[in-house]
CSV table of N, CA, C and O in Angstrom, one decimal:
chain,number,residue,atom,x,y,z
A,63,VAL,N,30.3,126.0,56.7
A,63,VAL,CA,28.7,125.8,56.8
A,63,VAL,C,28.3,125.4,55.3
A,63,VAL,O,27.3,126.4,54.5
A,64,SER,N,28.3,124.2,55.3
A,64,SER,CA,27.2,123.5,54.1
A,64,SER,C,26.7,122.8,54.1
A,64,SER,O,26.2,121.4,54.9
A,65,THR,N,25.1,122.9,54.2
A,65,THR,CA,24.1,121.5,54.1
A,65,THR,C,23.5,121.3,52.7
A,65,THR,O,23.0,121.5,51.2
A,66,PRO,N,23.5,119.9,52.9
A,66,PRO,CA,23.5,118.9,52.1
A,66,PRO,C,22.0,119.2,51.2
A,66,PRO,O,20.5,119.9,52.1
A,67,ILE,N,21.4,119.8,50.1
A,67,ILE,CA,20.4,119.9,49.9
A,67,ILE,C,19.9,118.5,49.1
A,67,ILE,O,20.7,117.8,48.6
A,68,THR,N,18.0,118.5,48.5
A,68,THR,CA,17.9,116.8,47.3
A,68,THR,C,16.8,118.5,46.3
A,68,THR,O,16.3,119.0,46.4
A,69,VAL,N,17.7,117.5,44.9
A,69,VAL,CA,16.7,118.4,44.2
A,69,VAL,C,16.2,117.4,42.6
A,69,VAL,O,16.6,117.1,43.1
A,70,VAL,N,15.4,118.2,43.1
A,70,VAL,CA,14.1,117.0,42.0
A,70,VAL,C,13.9,118.4,41.1
A,70,VAL,O,12.9,119.0,40.9
A,71,ILE,N,13.8,117.3,39.9
A,71,ILE,CA,13.5,118.0,38.6
A,71,ILE,C,12.3,117.6,37.6
A,71,ILE,O,12.7,115.7,37.7
A,72,ARG,N,11.3,117.8,37.5
A,72,ARG,CA,9.9,117.5,37.2
A,72,ARG,C,9.8,118.2,35.1
A,72,ARG,O,10.0,118.7,35.3
A,73,VAL,N,9.9,117.3,34.2
A,73,VAL,CA,9.4,117.8,33.4
A,73,VAL,C,8.8,116.7,33.0
A,73,VAL,O,8.8,115.6,32.5
A,74,THR,N,7.7,117.9,32.4
A,74,THR,CA,6.4,117.6,31.6
A,74,THR,C,6.9,117.5,30.4
A,74,THR,O,6.7,118.1,29.3
A,75,ALA,N,6.5,115.9,29.5
A,75,ALA,CA,6.4,116.1,28.0
A,75,ALA,C,5.6,115.5,27.3
A,75,ALA,O,4.7,114.8,27.7
A,76,SER,N,5.2,115.6,26.1
A,76,SER,CA,4.6,114.7,25.1
A,76,SER,C,4.8,113.7,25.1
A,76,SER,O,6.3,113.0,25.0
A,77,ASP,N,4.3,112.6,24.6
A,77,ASP,CA,5.0,111.5,24.3
A,77,ASP,C,5.8,111.2,23.2
A,77,ASP,O,7.3,110.8,22.7
A,78,ASP,N,6.1,112.5,22.2
A,78,ASP,CA,7.3,112.4,21.0
A,78,ASP,C,7.6,113.4,21.5
A,78,ASP,O,8.8,113.6,20.8
A,79,LEU,N,8.2,113.9,22.7
A,79,LEU,CA,9.2,114.7,23.1
A,79,LEU,C,9.6,114.6,23.6
A,79,LEU,O,9.8,114.2,25.4
A,80,GLN,N,11.2,114.5,24.0
A,80,GLN,CA,12.2,113.8,25.0
A,80,GLN,C,13.1,114.6,25.8
A,80,GLN,O,13.5,114.9,24.2
A,81,VAL,N,13.1,115.2,26.1
A,81,VAL,CA,13.7,116.1,26.9
A,81,VAL,C,14.4,115.9,28.0
A,81,VAL,O,14.7,114.9,28.4
A,82,CYS,N,16.4,115.8,27.4
A,82,CYS,CA,17.8,115.9,27.7
A,82,CYS,C,18.2,116.6,28.2
A,82,CYS,O,18.8,117.1,27.8
A,83,LEU,N,18.1,117.0,29.8
A,83,LEU,CA,18.3,117.8,30.6
A,83,LEU,C,20.0,117.6,30.3
A,83,LEU,O,21.0,116.2,30.5
A,84,GLY,N,20.6,118.9,29.6
A,84,GLY,CA,22.6,118.7,30.2
A,84,GLY,C,22.8,118.3,28.6
A,84,GLY,O,23.7,118.4,28.0
A,85,ASP,N,21.6,118.7,27.4
A,85,ASP,CA,22.1,118.4,26.6
A,85,ASP,C,22.0,119.7,25.9
A,85,ASP,O,21.5,120.6,24.9
A,86,PHE,N,23.6,120.9,25.9
A,86,PHE,CA,23.1,121.5,25.8
A,86,PHE,C,24.0,122.7,24.9
A,86,PHE,O,23.6,124.2,24.1
A,87,ASN,N,24.4,121.5,23.8
A,87,ASN,CA,24.1,122.0,22.2
A,87,ASN,C,23.4,121.3,21.0
A,87,ASN,O,23.0,121.6,20.4
A,88,ASN,N,22.1,121.2,21.7
A,88,ASN,CA,20.8,120.5,21.4
A,88,ASN,C,20.7,119.7,20.0
A,88,ASN,O,19.7,120.3,19.0
A,89,ASP,N,22.0,118.5,20.3
A,89,ASP,CA,21.9,117.8,19.5
A,89,ASP,C,21.3,116.6,19.3
A,89,ASP,O,20.8,115.6,18.8
A,90,GLY,N,20.2,116.5,20.5
A,90,GLY,CA,19.6,115.7,21.0
A,90,GLY,C,20.1,114.3,22.0
A,90,GLY,O,18.9,113.7,22.0
A,91,ASP,N,21.1,114.7,22.4
A,91,ASP,CA,21.7,113.4,23.1
A,91,ASP,C,22.3,114.6,24.0
A,91,ASP,O,23.6,115.5,23.9
A,92,VAL,N,23.4,114.0,25.5
A,92,VAL,CA,23.8,113.7,26.4
A,92,VAL,C,25.3,113.4,26.1
A,92,VAL,O,25.0,112.0,26.8
A,93,ASN,N,26.0,114.0,25.4
A,93,ASN,CA,27.2,113.5,25.2
A,93,ASN,C,28.3,113.7,25.6
A,93,ASN,O,28.4,114.6,26.0
A,94,LEU,N,29.7,113.6,25.1
A,94,LEU,CA,31.0,113.9,25.2
A,94,LEU,C,30.5,115.4,25.1
A,94,LEU,O,31.4,116.6,25.5
A,95,CYS,N,30.5,116.1,23.9
A,95,CYS,CA,30.6,117.6,24.0
A,95,CYS,C,29.8,117.8,24.3
A,95,CYS,O,30.1,119.3,25.0
A,96,ASP,N,28.7,117.8,25.6
A,96,ASP,CA,27.7,118.2,26.1
A,96,ASP,C,29.1,118.5,27.2
A,96,ASP,O,28.6,119.4,28.5
A,97,PHE,N,29.6,117.4,27.8
A,97,PHE,CA,30.7,117.2,29.0
A,97,PHE,C,31.9,118.6,29.2
A,97,PHE,O,31.7,119.1,29.6
A,98,GLY,N,32.4,118.5,27.4
A,98,GLY,CA,32.9,119.3,27.1
A,98,GLY,C,32.7,121.3,28.2
A,98,GLY,O,32.7,122.2,28.1
A,99,ALA,N,31.1,121.0,27.1
A,99,ALA,CA,30.6,122.6,28.4
A,99,ALA,C,30.4,122.6,29.7
A,99,ALA,O,30.4,123.8,30.3
A,100,PHE,N,30.2,121.6,29.8
A,100,PHE,CA,30.2,121.6,31.4
A,100,PHE,C,31.5,121.7,31.9
A,100,PHE,O,31.1,122.5,33.5
A,101,GLY,N,31.9,120.7,31.4
A,101,GLY,CA,33.3,120.8,31.6
A,101,GLY,C,33.9,122.4,32.5
A,101,GLY,O,34.7,122.7,33.5
A,102,ALA,N,33.5,122.8,31.2
A,102,ALA,CA,34.6,124.8,30.9
A,102,ALA,C,33.5,125.3,31.9
A,102,ALA,O,34.0,126.0,33.2
A,103,ALA,N,32.4,125.1,32.7
A,103,ALA,CA,31.6,126.0,33.6
A,103,ALA,C,31.6,125.1,34.6
A,103,ALA,O,31.6,126.5,35.8
A,104,PHE,N,32.9,123.9,34.9
A,104,PHE,CA,32.8,123.2,36.9
A,104,PHE,C,33.6,124.3,37.3
A,104,PHE,O,34.8,125.0,37.1
A,105,GLY,N,33.1,125.0,38.2
A,105,GLY,CA,33.6,125.5,39.4
A,105,GLY,C,33.6,126.9,39.1
A,105,GLY,O,34.1,128.2,40.4
A,106,THR,N,33.0,127.5,38.5
A,106,THR,CA,32.8,128.6,38.4
A,106,THR,C,31.5,129.2,39.5
A,106,THR,O,30.4,128.5,39.7
A,107,THR,N,31.1,130.4,39.2
A,107,THR,CA,30.0,130.9,40.4
A,107,THR,C,29.9,132.3,39.0
A,107,THR,O,30.2,132.7,37.9
A,108,ASP,N,28.7,132.4,39.6
A,108,ASP,CA,27.4,133.2,38.9
A,108,ASP,C,28.6,135.1,38.7
A,108,ASP,O,27.9,135.4,37.9
A,109,SER,N,29.1,135.4,39.3
A,109,SER,CA,30.4,136.6,38.7
A,109,SER,C,31.3,135.8,38.4
A,109,SER,O,31.7,136.5,37.9
A,110,ASP,N,31.4,134.5,37.6
A,110,ASP,CA,33.0,134.0,36.8
A,110,ASP,C,31.6,134.4,35.6
A,110,ASP,O,31.0,134.1,34.8
A,111,PRO,N,33.2,134.7,34.7
A,111,PRO,CA,32.9,135.3,33.0
A,111,PRO,C,32.0,133.7,32.5
A,111,PRO,O,31.6,133.6,31.4
A,112,ASN,N,32.8,133.0,32.8
A,112,ASN,CA,33.5,131.1,32.5
A,112,ASN,C,31.3,130.5,32.7
A,112,ASN,O,31.3,129.5,32.2
A,113,TYR,N,31.1,131.8,33.8
A,113,TYR,CA,29.3,131.1,34.3
A,113,TYR,C,29.2,130.9,33.3
A,113,TYR,O,28.4,131.8,32.5
A,114,PHE,N,28.1,129.0,33.5
A,114,PHE,CA,27.0,128.9,32.2
A,114,PHE,C,26.0,128.6,33.6
A,114,PHE,O,25.7,127.5,33.6
A,115,ALA,N,25.3,129.2,33.2
A,115,ALA,CA,23.7,129.6,33.5
A,115,ALA,C,23.3,127.5,33.9
A,115,ALA,O,22.2,126.8,34.7
A,116,PRO,N,23.1,127.6,32.5
A,116,PRO,CA,22.2,126.1,31.9
A,116,PRO,C,22.7,124.3,32.5
A,116,PRO,O,22.1,123.6,32.9
A,117,ALA,N,23.5,124.6,33.3
A,117,ALA,CA,24.8,123.4,33.9
A,117,ALA,C,24.6,123.7,34.9
A,117,ALA,O,25.3,122.5,35.8
A,118,ASP,N,24.3,125.3,35.9
A,118,ASP,CA,23.7,125.2,37.5
A,118,ASP,C,22.4,124.5,37.6
A,118,ASP,O,21.2,125.1,37.4
A,119,PHE,N,22.5,122.9,37.8
A,119,PHE,CA,21.1,122.4,37.3
A,119,PHE,C,20.6,122.0,38.9
A,119,PHE,O,18.7,123.3,38.7
A,120,ASP,N,21.1,122.8,39.4
A,120,ASP,CA,20.3,124.0,41.6
A,120,ASP,C,19.9,124.7,41.4
A,120,ASP,O,19.3,125.3,42.5
A,121,ASN,N,20.4,125.8,40.6
A,121,ASN,CA,20.3,127.4,40.1
A,121,ASN,C,20.6,127.9,41.6
A,121,ASN,O,20.1,128.9,42.5
A,122,ASP,N,21.7,127.4,42.2
A,122,ASP,CA,22.1,128.5,43.7
A,122,ASP,C,23.4,129.0,43.4
A,122,ASP,O,24.0,129.7,44.4
A,123,GLY,N,24.1,129.1,41.7
A,123,GLY,CA,24.8,130.6,41.8
A,123,GLY,C,26.0,129.6,41.6
A,123,GLY,O,26.9,130.3,41.5
A,124,ASP,N,26.5,128.4,41.6
A,124,ASP,CA,27.0,128.2,41.0
A,124,ASP,C,27.9,126.7,40.3
A,124,ASP,O,26.1,125.7,40.6
A,125,VAL,N,28.1,126.3,39.6
A,125,VAL,CA,27.9,124.7,39.1
A,125,VAL,C,28.8,123.9,40.1
A,125,VAL,O,30.4,124.4,39.7
A,126,ASP,N,29.2,123.3,40.5
A,126,ASP,CA,29.9,122.4,41.9
A,126,ASP,C,29.3,120.8,41.9
A,126,ASP,O,29.1,120.1,40.5
A,127,LEU,N,29.6,120.1,42.7
A,127,LEU,CA,29.5,118.6,42.6
A,127,LEU,C,28.1,118.2,42.8
A,127,LEU,O,27.4,117.5,41.9
A,128,GLY,N,27.5,118.7,42.9
A,128,GLY,CA,25.7,118.4,42.6
A,128,GLY,C,25.5,118.9,41.7
A,128,GLY,O,24.2,118.3,41.0
A,129,ASP,N,25.6,119.1,40.4
A,129,ASP,CA,24.8,119.9,39.6
A,129,ASP,C,26.0,119.1,38.0
A,129,ASP,O,25.2,118.3,37.1
A,130,PHE,N,27.4,118.8,39.1
A,130,PHE,CA,28.0,117.3,38.3
A,130,PHE,C,27.3,115.9,38.8
A,130,PHE,O,26.9,115.2,37.6
A,131,GLY,N,26.4,115.7,39.5
A,131,GLY,CA,25.5,114.3,39.7
A,131,GLY,C,24.3,114.3,39.3
A,131,GLY,O,24.1,113.2,38.2
A,132,ALA,N,23.4,115.7,39.4
A,132,ALA,CA,22.5,115.7,37.8
A,132,ALA,C,22.9,116.0,36.5
A,132,ALA,O,22.4,114.9,35.6
A,133,PHE,N,24.3,116.5,36.1
A,133,PHE,CA,24.2,116.0,34.6
A,133,PHE,C,25.2,114.7,34.5
A,133,PHE,O,24.4,114.3,33.3
A,134,GLY,N,25.5,114.0,35.5
A,134,GLY,CA,26.2,112.6,35.4
A,134,GLY,C,24.4,111.5,35.0
A,134,GLY,O,24.6,110.9,34.6
A,135,ALA,N,24.3,111.9,36.0
A,135,ALA,CA,22.2,111.0,36.2
A,135,ALA,C,22.5,111.2,34.6
A,135,ALA,O,21.5,110.7,34.3
A,136,ASN,N,22.0,112.6,34.0
A,136,ASN,CA,21.3,112.8,32.6
A,136,ASN,C,22.4,112.2,31.3
A,136,ASN,O,22.2,112.1,30.1
A,137,PHE,N,24.0,111.8,31.3
A,137,PHE,CA,25.0,112.0,30.7
A,137,PHE,C,24.5,110.2,29.7
A,137,PHE,O,23.5,108.8,30.1
A,138,GLY,N,24.5,110.3,28.6
A,138,GLY,CA,23.6,109.1,27.6
A,138,GLY,C,22.6,109.2,27.2
A,138,GLY,O,21.9,108.6,26.5
A,139,CYS,N,21.6,110.0,27.8
A,139,CYS,CA,20.4,110.3,27.2
A,139,CYS,C,20.6,110.3,26.3
A,139,CYS,O,21.0,111.6,25.0
A,140,THR,N,19.6,110.1,25.1
A,140,THR,CA,19.0,110.5,23.7
A,140,THR,C,17.5,110.8,23.6
A,140,THR,O,16.9,110.3,24.3
A,141,ARG,N,16.9,111.8,22.8
A,141,ARG,CA,15.8,112.2,22.6
A,141,ARG,C,14.9,110.6,22.0
A,141,ARG,O,16.0,110.3,21.3
A,142,GLY,N,14.5,110.8,22.2
A,142,GLY,CA,13.9,109.6,21.8
A,142,GLY,C,13.4,108.2,22.7
A,142,GLY,O,13.5,107.1,22.6
A,143,GLY,N,14.8,108.1,23.9
A,143,GLY,CA,14.9,107.1,24.7
A,143,GLY,C,15.7,107.6,25.6
A,143,GLY,O,16.4,108.4,25.1
A,144,ALA,N,15.8,107.4,27.0
A,144,ALA,CA,17.0,107.4,27.7
A,144,ALA,C,18.0,106.1,27.5
A,144,ALA,O,18.0,105.2,27.2
C-alpha cells in the first residue's frame, strides 16, 4: 500500500547565502554533475551500499520518484539566484 505524502522544505538563509538543495558536489549549482550522483542513488534504500542519504529528500529511507521530483524542482538552481 502506497500513501502519498507532501514534503515541505523550508530553508532560512541570509540575503547573501543561497542554498541549492541537490548541489551534492557543492560547486554552487544543481546541474548534470549532481544529476549523476542522484542517478547513481536512484532506486536504492538505506540498506544498499550505494544509498546516498542527501538524495533522499523526504528522509523515508529510499531514493525514489518523490525524491526525483524534489531534485528536479531544484535543477538549475545557482547560488546567488535561481
